[in-house]
Tab-separated table of C-alpha atoms in Angstrom:
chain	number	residue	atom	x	y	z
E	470	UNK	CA	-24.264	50.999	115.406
E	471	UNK	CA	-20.525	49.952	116.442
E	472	UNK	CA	-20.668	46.915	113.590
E	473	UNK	CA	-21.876	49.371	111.140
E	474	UNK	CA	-19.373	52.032	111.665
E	475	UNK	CA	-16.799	49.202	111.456
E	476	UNK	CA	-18.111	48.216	108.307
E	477	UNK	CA	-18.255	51.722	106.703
E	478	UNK	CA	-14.631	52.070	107.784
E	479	UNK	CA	-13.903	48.898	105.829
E	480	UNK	CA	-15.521	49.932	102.605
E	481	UNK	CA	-14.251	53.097	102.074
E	482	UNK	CA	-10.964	51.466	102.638
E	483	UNK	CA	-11.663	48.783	100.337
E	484	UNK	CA	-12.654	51.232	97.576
E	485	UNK	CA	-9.758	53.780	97.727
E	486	UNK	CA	-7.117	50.578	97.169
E	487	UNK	CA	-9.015	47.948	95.276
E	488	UNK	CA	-5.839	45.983	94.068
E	489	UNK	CA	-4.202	46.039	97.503
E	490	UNK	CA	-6.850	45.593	100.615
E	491	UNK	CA	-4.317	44.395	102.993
E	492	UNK	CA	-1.637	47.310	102.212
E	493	UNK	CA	-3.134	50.470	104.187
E	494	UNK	CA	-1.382	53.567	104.494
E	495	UNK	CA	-0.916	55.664	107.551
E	496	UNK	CA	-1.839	58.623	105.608
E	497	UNK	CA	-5.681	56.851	104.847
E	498	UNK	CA	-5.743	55.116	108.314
E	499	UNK	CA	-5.249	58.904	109.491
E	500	UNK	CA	-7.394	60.838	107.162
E	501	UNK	CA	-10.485	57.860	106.772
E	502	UNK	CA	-12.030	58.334	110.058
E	503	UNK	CA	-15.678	57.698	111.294
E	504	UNK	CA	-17.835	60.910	112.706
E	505	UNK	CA	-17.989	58.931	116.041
E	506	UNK	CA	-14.067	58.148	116.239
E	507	UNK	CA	-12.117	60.064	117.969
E	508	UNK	CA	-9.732	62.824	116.368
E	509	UNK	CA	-6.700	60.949	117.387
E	510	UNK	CA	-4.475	58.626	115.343
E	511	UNK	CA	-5.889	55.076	115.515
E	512	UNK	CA	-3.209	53.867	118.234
E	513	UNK	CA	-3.714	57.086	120.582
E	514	UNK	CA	-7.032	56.579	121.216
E	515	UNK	CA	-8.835	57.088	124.130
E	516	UNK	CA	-9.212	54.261	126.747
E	517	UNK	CA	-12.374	54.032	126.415
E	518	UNK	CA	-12.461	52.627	122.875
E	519	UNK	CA	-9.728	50.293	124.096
E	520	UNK	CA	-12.425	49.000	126.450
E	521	UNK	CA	-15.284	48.451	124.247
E	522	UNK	CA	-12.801	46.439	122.345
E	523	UNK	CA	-12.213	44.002	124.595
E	524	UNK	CA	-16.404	43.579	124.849
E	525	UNK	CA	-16.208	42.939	121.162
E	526	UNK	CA	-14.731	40.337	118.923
E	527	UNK	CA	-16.331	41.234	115.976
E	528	UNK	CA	-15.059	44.702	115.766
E	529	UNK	CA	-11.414	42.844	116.891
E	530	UNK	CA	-11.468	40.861	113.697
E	531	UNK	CA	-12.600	43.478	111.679
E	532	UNK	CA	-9.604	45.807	113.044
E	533	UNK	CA	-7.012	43.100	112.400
E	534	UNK	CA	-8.734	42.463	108.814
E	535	UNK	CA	-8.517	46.452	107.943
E	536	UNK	CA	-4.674	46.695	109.851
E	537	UNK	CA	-2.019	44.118	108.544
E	538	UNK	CA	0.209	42.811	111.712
E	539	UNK	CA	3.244	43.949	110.570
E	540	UNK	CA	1.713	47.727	110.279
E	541	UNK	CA	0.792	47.087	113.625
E	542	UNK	CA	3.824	46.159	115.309
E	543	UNK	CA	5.291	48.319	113.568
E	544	UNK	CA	3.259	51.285	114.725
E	545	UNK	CA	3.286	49.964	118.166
E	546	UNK	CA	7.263	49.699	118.434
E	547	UNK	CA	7.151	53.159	117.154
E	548	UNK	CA	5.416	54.352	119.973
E	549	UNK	CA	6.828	52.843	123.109
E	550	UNK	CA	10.233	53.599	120.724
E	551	UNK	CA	8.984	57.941	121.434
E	552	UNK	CA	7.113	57.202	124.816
E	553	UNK	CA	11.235	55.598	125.772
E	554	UNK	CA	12.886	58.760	124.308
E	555	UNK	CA	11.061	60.847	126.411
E	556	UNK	CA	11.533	59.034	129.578
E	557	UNK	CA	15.021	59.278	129.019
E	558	UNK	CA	15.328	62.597	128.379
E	559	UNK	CA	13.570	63.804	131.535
E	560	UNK	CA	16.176	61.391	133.182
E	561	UNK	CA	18.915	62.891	131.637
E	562	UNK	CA	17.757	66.499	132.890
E	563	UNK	CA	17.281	64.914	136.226
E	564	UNK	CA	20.381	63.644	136.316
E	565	UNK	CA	22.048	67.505	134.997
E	566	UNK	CA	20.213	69.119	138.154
E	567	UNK	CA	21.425	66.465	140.170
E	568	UNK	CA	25.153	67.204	139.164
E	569	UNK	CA	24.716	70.909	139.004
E	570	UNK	CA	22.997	70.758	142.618
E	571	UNK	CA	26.055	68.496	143.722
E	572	UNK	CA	28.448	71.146	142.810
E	573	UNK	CA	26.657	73.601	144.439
E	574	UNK	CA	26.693	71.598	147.379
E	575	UNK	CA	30.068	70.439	147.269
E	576	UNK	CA	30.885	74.131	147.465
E	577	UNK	CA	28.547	75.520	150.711
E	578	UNK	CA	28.543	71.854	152.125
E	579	UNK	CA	25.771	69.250	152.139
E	580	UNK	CA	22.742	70.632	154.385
E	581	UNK	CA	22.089	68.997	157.551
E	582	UNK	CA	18.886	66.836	157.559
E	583	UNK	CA	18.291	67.619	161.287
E	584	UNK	CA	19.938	70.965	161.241
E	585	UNK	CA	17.630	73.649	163.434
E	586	UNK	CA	17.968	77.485	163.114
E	587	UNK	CA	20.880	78.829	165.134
E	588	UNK	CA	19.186	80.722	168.492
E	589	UNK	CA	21.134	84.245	168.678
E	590	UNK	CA	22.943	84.152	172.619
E	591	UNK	CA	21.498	86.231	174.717
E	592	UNK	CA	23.857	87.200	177.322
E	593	UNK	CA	21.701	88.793	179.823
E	594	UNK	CA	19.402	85.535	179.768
E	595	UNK	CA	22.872	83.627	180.333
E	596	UNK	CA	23.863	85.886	183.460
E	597	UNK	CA	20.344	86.330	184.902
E	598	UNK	CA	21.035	82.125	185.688
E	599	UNK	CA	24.471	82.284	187.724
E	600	UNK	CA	24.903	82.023	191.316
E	601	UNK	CA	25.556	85.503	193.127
E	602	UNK	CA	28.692	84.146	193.956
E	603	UNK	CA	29.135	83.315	189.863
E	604	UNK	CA	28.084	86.749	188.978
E	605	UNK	CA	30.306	88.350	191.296
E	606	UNK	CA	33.643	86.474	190.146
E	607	UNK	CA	32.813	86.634	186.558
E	608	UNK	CA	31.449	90.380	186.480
E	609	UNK	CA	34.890	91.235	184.782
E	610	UNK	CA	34.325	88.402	181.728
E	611	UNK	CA	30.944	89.800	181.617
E	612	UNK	CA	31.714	93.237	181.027
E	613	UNK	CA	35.066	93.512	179.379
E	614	UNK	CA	35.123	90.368	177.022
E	615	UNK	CA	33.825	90.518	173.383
E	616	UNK	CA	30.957	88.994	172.430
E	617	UNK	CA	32.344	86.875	169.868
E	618	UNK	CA	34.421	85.174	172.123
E	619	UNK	CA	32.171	85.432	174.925
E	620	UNK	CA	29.582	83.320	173.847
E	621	UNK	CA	32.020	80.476	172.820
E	622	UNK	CA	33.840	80.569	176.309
E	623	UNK	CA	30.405	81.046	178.328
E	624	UNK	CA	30.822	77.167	179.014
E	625	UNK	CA	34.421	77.242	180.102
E	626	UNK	CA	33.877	79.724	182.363
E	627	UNK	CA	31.611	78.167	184.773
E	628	UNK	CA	34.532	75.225	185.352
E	629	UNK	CA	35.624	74.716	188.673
E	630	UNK	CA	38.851	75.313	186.830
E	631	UNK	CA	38.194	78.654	185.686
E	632	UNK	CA	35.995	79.385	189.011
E	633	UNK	CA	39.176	78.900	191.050
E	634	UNK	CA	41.576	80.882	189.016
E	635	UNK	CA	39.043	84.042	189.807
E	636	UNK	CA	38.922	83.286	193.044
E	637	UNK	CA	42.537	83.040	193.486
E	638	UNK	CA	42.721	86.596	191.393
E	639	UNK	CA	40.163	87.915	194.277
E	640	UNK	CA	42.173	86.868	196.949
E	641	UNK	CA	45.353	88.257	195.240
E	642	UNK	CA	43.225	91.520	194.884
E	643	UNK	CA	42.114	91.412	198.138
E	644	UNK	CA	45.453	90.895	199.823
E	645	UNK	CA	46.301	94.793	198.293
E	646	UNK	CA	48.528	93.042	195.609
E	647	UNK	CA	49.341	94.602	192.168
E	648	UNK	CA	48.221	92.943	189.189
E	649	UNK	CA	49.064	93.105	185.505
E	650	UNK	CA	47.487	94.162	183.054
E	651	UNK	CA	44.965	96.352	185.073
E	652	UNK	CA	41.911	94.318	184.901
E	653	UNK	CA	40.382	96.475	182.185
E	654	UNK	CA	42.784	95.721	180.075
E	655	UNK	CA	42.940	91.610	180.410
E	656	UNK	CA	40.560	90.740	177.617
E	657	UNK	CA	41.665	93.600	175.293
E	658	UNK	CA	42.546	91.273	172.632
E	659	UNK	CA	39.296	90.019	172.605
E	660	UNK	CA	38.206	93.613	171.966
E	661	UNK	CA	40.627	94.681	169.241
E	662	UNK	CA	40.728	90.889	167.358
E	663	UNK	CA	37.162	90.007	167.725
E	664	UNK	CA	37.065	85.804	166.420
E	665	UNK	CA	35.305	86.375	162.773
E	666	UNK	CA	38.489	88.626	162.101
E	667	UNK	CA	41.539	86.390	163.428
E	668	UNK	CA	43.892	85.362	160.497
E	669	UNK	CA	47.017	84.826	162.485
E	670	UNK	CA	47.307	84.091	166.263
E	671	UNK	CA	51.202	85.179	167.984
E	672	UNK	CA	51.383	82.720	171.229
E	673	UNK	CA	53.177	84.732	174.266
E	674	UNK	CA	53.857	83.577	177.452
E	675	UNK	CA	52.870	86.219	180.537
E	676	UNK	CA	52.093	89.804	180.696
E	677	UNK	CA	55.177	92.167	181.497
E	678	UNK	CA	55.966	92.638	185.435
E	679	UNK	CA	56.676	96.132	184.983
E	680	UNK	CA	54.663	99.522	185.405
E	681	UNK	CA	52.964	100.430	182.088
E	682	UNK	CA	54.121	98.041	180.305
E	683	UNK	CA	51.479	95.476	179.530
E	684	UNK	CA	47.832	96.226	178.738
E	685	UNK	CA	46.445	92.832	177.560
E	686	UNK	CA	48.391	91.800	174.754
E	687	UNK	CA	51.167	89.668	174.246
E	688	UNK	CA	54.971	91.614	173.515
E	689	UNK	CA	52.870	94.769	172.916
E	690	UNK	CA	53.668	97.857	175.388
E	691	UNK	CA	51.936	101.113	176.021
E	692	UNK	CA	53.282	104.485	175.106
E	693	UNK	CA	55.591	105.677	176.281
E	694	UNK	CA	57.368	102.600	177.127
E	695	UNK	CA	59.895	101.953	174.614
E	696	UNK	CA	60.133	99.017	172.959
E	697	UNK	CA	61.423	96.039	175.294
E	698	UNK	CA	64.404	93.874	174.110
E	699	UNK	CA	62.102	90.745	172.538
E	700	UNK	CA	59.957	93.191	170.949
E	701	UNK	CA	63.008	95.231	169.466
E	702	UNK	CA	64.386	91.887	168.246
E	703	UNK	CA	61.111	90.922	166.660
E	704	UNK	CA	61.419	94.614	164.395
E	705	UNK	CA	64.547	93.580	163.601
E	706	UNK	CA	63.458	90.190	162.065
E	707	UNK	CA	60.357	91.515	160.499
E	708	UNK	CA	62.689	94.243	158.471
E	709	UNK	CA	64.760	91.450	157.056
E	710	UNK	CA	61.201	90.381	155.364
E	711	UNK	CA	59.957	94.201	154.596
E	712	UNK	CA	63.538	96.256	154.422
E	713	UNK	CA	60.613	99.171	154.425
E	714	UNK	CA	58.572	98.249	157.279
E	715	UNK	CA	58.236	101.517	160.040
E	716	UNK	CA	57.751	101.183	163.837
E	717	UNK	CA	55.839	102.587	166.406
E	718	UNK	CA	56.742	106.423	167.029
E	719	UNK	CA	59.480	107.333	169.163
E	720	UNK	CA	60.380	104.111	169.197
E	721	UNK	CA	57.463	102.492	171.014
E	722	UNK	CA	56.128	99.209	170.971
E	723	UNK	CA	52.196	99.545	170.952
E	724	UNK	CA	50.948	96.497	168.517
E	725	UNK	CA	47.022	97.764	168.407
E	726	UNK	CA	47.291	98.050	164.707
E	727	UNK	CA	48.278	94.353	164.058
E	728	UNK	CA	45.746	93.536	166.468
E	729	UNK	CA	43.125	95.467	164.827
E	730	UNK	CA	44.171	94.099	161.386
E	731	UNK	CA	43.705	90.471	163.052
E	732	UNK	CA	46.834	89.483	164.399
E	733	UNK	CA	45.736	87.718	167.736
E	734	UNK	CA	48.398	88.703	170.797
E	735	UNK	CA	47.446	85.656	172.925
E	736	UNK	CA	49.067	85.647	176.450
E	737	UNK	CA	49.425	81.655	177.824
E	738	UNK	CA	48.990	83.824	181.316
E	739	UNK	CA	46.715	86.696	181.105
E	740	UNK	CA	47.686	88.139	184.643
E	741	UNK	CA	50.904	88.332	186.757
E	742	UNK	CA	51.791	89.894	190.203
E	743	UNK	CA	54.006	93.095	189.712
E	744	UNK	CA	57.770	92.196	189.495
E	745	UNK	CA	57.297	88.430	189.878
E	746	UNK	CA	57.243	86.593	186.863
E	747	UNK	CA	54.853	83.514	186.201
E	748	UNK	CA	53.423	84.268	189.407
E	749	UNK	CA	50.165	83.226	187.724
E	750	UNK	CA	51.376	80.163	185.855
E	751	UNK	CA	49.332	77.096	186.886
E	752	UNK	CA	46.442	78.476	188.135
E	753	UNK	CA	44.093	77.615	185.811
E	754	UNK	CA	45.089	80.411	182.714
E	755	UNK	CA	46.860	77.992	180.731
E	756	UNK	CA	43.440	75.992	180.266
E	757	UNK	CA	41.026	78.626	179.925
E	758	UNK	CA	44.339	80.543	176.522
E	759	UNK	CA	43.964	76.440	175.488
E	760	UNK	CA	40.383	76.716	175.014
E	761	UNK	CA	40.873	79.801	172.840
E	762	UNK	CA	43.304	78.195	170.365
E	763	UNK	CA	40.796	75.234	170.083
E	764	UNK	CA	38.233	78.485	169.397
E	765	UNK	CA	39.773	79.883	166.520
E	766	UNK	CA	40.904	76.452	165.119
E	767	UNK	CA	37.383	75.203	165.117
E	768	UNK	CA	35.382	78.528	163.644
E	769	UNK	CA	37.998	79.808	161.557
E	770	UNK	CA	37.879	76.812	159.368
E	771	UNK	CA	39.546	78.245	156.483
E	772	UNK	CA	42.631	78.534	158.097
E	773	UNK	CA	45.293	80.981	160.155
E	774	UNK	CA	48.359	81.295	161.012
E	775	UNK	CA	50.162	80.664	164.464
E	776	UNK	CA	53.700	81.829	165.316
E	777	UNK	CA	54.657	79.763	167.861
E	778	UNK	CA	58.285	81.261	169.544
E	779	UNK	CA	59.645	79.453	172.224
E	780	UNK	CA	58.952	75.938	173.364
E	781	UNK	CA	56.125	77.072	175.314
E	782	UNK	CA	54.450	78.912	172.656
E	783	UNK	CA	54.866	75.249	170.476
E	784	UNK	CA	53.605	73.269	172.968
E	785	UNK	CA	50.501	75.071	172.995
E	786	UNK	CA	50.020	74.236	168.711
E	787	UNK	CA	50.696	70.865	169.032
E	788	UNK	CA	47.194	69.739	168.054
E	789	UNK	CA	46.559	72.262	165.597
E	790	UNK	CA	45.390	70.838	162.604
E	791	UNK	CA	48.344	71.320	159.675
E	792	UNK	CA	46.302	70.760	156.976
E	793	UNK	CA	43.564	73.956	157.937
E	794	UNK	CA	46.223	76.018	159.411
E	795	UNK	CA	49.635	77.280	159.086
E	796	UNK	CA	52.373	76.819	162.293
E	797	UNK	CA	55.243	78.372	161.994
E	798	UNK	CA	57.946	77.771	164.863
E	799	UNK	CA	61.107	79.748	166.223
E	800	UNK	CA	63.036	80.123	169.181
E	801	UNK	CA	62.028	82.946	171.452
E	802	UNK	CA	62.644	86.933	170.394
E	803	UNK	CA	64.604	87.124	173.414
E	804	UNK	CA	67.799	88.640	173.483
E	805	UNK	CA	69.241	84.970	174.886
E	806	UNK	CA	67.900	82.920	172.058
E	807	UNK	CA	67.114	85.392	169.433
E	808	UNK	CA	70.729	84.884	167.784
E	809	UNK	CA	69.794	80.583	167.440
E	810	UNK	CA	67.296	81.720	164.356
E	811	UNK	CA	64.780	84.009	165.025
E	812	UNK	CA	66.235	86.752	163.409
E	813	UNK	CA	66.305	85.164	159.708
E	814	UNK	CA	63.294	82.948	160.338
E	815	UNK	CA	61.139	85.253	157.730
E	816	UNK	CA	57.746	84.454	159.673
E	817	UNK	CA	56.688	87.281	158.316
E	818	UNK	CA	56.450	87.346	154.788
E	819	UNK	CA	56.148	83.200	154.774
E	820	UNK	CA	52.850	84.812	156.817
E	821	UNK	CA	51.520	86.978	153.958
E	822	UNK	CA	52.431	84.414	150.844
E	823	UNK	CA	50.508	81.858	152.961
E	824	UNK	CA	47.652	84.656	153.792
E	825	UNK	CA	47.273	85.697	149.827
E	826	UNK	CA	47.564	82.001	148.613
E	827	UNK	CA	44.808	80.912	151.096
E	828	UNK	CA	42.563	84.216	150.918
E	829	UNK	CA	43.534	86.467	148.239
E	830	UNK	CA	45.798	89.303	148.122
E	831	UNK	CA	43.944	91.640	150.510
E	832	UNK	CA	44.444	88.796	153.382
E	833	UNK	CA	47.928	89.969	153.622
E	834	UNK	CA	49.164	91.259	156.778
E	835	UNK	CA	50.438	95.681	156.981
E	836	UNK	CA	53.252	94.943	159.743
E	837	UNK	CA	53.783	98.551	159.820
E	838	UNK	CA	53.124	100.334	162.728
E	839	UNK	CA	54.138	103.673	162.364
E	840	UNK	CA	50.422	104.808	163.565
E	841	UNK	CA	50.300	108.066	166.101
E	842	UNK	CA	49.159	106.347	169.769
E	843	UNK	CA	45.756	108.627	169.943
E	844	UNK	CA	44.843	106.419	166.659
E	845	UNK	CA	46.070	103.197	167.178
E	846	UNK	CA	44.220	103.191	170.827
E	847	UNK	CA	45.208	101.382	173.844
């Protein structure tokens, strides 16, 4: 049956080009097909005509007598030439995605093969494992700090370092000594700067010695305390930069607003002993301030600003990162180094241009502070 349909084939052929047997068109190789073939074009067909080939050298001859070589080759080259094409294409879209994905990641970072879903803290889980002892020193980190600070400190605060320092507060508590800020009020820069919102960080030194003056945050005072000397000085620069910029009313010097707007008012010290300055230093509040510059340098990866007045203030920047962030350095407001180059120093608008360039223009800092005390907040 196989010879004969072989042998039709060949006839028809042979009559439709007498004068030319060995020049076959496509068109008639196409078009001239037997009832049992395939509808497929004669080098498409299916593997299992292929096969039976191979089982039969008569029908091999006959193919090779009915197809010249050169048709063949020629059809065959023509082939692998599309069956190529098309294997490059689909590489060349591969290789598209694969740039457009590498762009994408470029921009959000590459993903972490090994990354695992971040766990939310749970703070009561966290206390529920301290010591009594733990609990009892720490009850005022555990009640008055932010979370968004908390949970990066949690670690820091069970050092024997930090352990000490709140025993040493106890004892100093215990002994009927005043202490500044009142304790409420030591983390209240955590509260009004919480970390996602810090764009620039203002280094002090320790809280005022004096009755309602501090309240948690560095060179800020609470109404009515007028504004003290350093803080006056620091207007004074700051309307060389903003001829228009307003203080507090009646003269005050409650900085709530820049904290609220992200200004960080970091004390080196967060406590002191009424009338006795640095009375604190040393004791274990210079690590613990540290560990929140290293904070905000590390999360707030984009970049902020420190003002670093005074060589204390600078030594605390030294290994902030120059490239991320912005440090700008002066001597102290104070009234006995103010006049070396604080006053034209223009932190504050060199602030801002950096703020906008970095983030856009609503980054920029409002240094005003003409805000009424029972909306600013204490």
């Amino acid at each position: 049956m196989r010879l004969a349909t072989g042998a039709r084939l060949a006839h028809v052929i042979d009559a439709s080009r007498p004068t030319s047997p060995n020049r076959v068109s496509a068109c008639s190789l196409i078009s001239l097909r037997s009832p049992s073939i395939p509808s497929r074009p004669q080098f498409c067909r299916p593997k299992s005509t292929w096969s039976e080939r191979k089982h039969s050298t008569s029908i091999h001859s006959r193919v090779f007598a009915i197809y010249p070589s050169n048709l063949i080759l020629r059809r065959f080259t023509r082939t692998m030439s599309l069956k190529r094409k098309s294997t490059d294409s689909l590489a060349t879209a591969d290789s598209k995605k694969s740039k457009s994905n590498g762009s994408i990641t470029s921009f959000f970072g590459a993903p972490k093969a090994s990354a695992k879903p971040s766990v939310p803290f749970d703070k009561n889980a966290w206390v529920s494992k301290l010591t009594d002892e733990q609990k009892d020193l720490l009850k005022l980190e555990i009640d008055t700090l932010h979370e968004s600070w908390f949970k990066h400190l949690k670690e820091e605060m069970l050092t024997p370092e930090f352990l000490d320092l709140k025993r040493f507060i106890k004892k100093e508590k215990d002994a009927r000594k005043t202490i500044y800020p009142p304790l409420p009020d030591v983390y209240s820069w955590s509260r009004h700067t919480p970390l996602n919102t810090v764009k620039v960080v203002v280094i002090g030194q320790d809280p005022y010695i004096n009755p309602n003056q501090a309240h948690g945050m560095c060179f800020s005072v609470r109404p009515p305390t007028p504004a003290p000397p350093s803080l006056q000085n620091i207007y004074k620069a700051l309307s060389k930069d903003y001829p228009s910029f307003q203080p507090p009313p009646k003269q005050g010097g409650l900085l709530t607003p820049w904290a609220d707007r992200g200004v960080l008012l970091l004390n080196t010290c967060l406590t002191v002993e009424r009338g006795s300055s640095n009375s604190h230093a040393n004791r274990g509040w210079e690590r613990f301030t540290q560990k929140v510059i290293e904070i905000v340098t590390k999360v707030r990866t984009n970049g902020v600003v420190f003002l670093a007045w005074g060589s204390p203030a600078q030594k605390r920047v030294q290994k902030v990162d120059t490239e991320k962030h912005l440090v700008l350095k002066s001597v102290h407001p104070s009234p006995l180094s103010a006049h070396k180059g604080f006053m034209d120093c223009g932190h504050f608008k060199k602030t801002n241009e950096w703020l906008v360039k970095r983030y856009g223009k609503d980054a920029e800092i409002d240094w005003n502070l003409n805000v009424p005390p029972e909306v600013a907040g204490v």
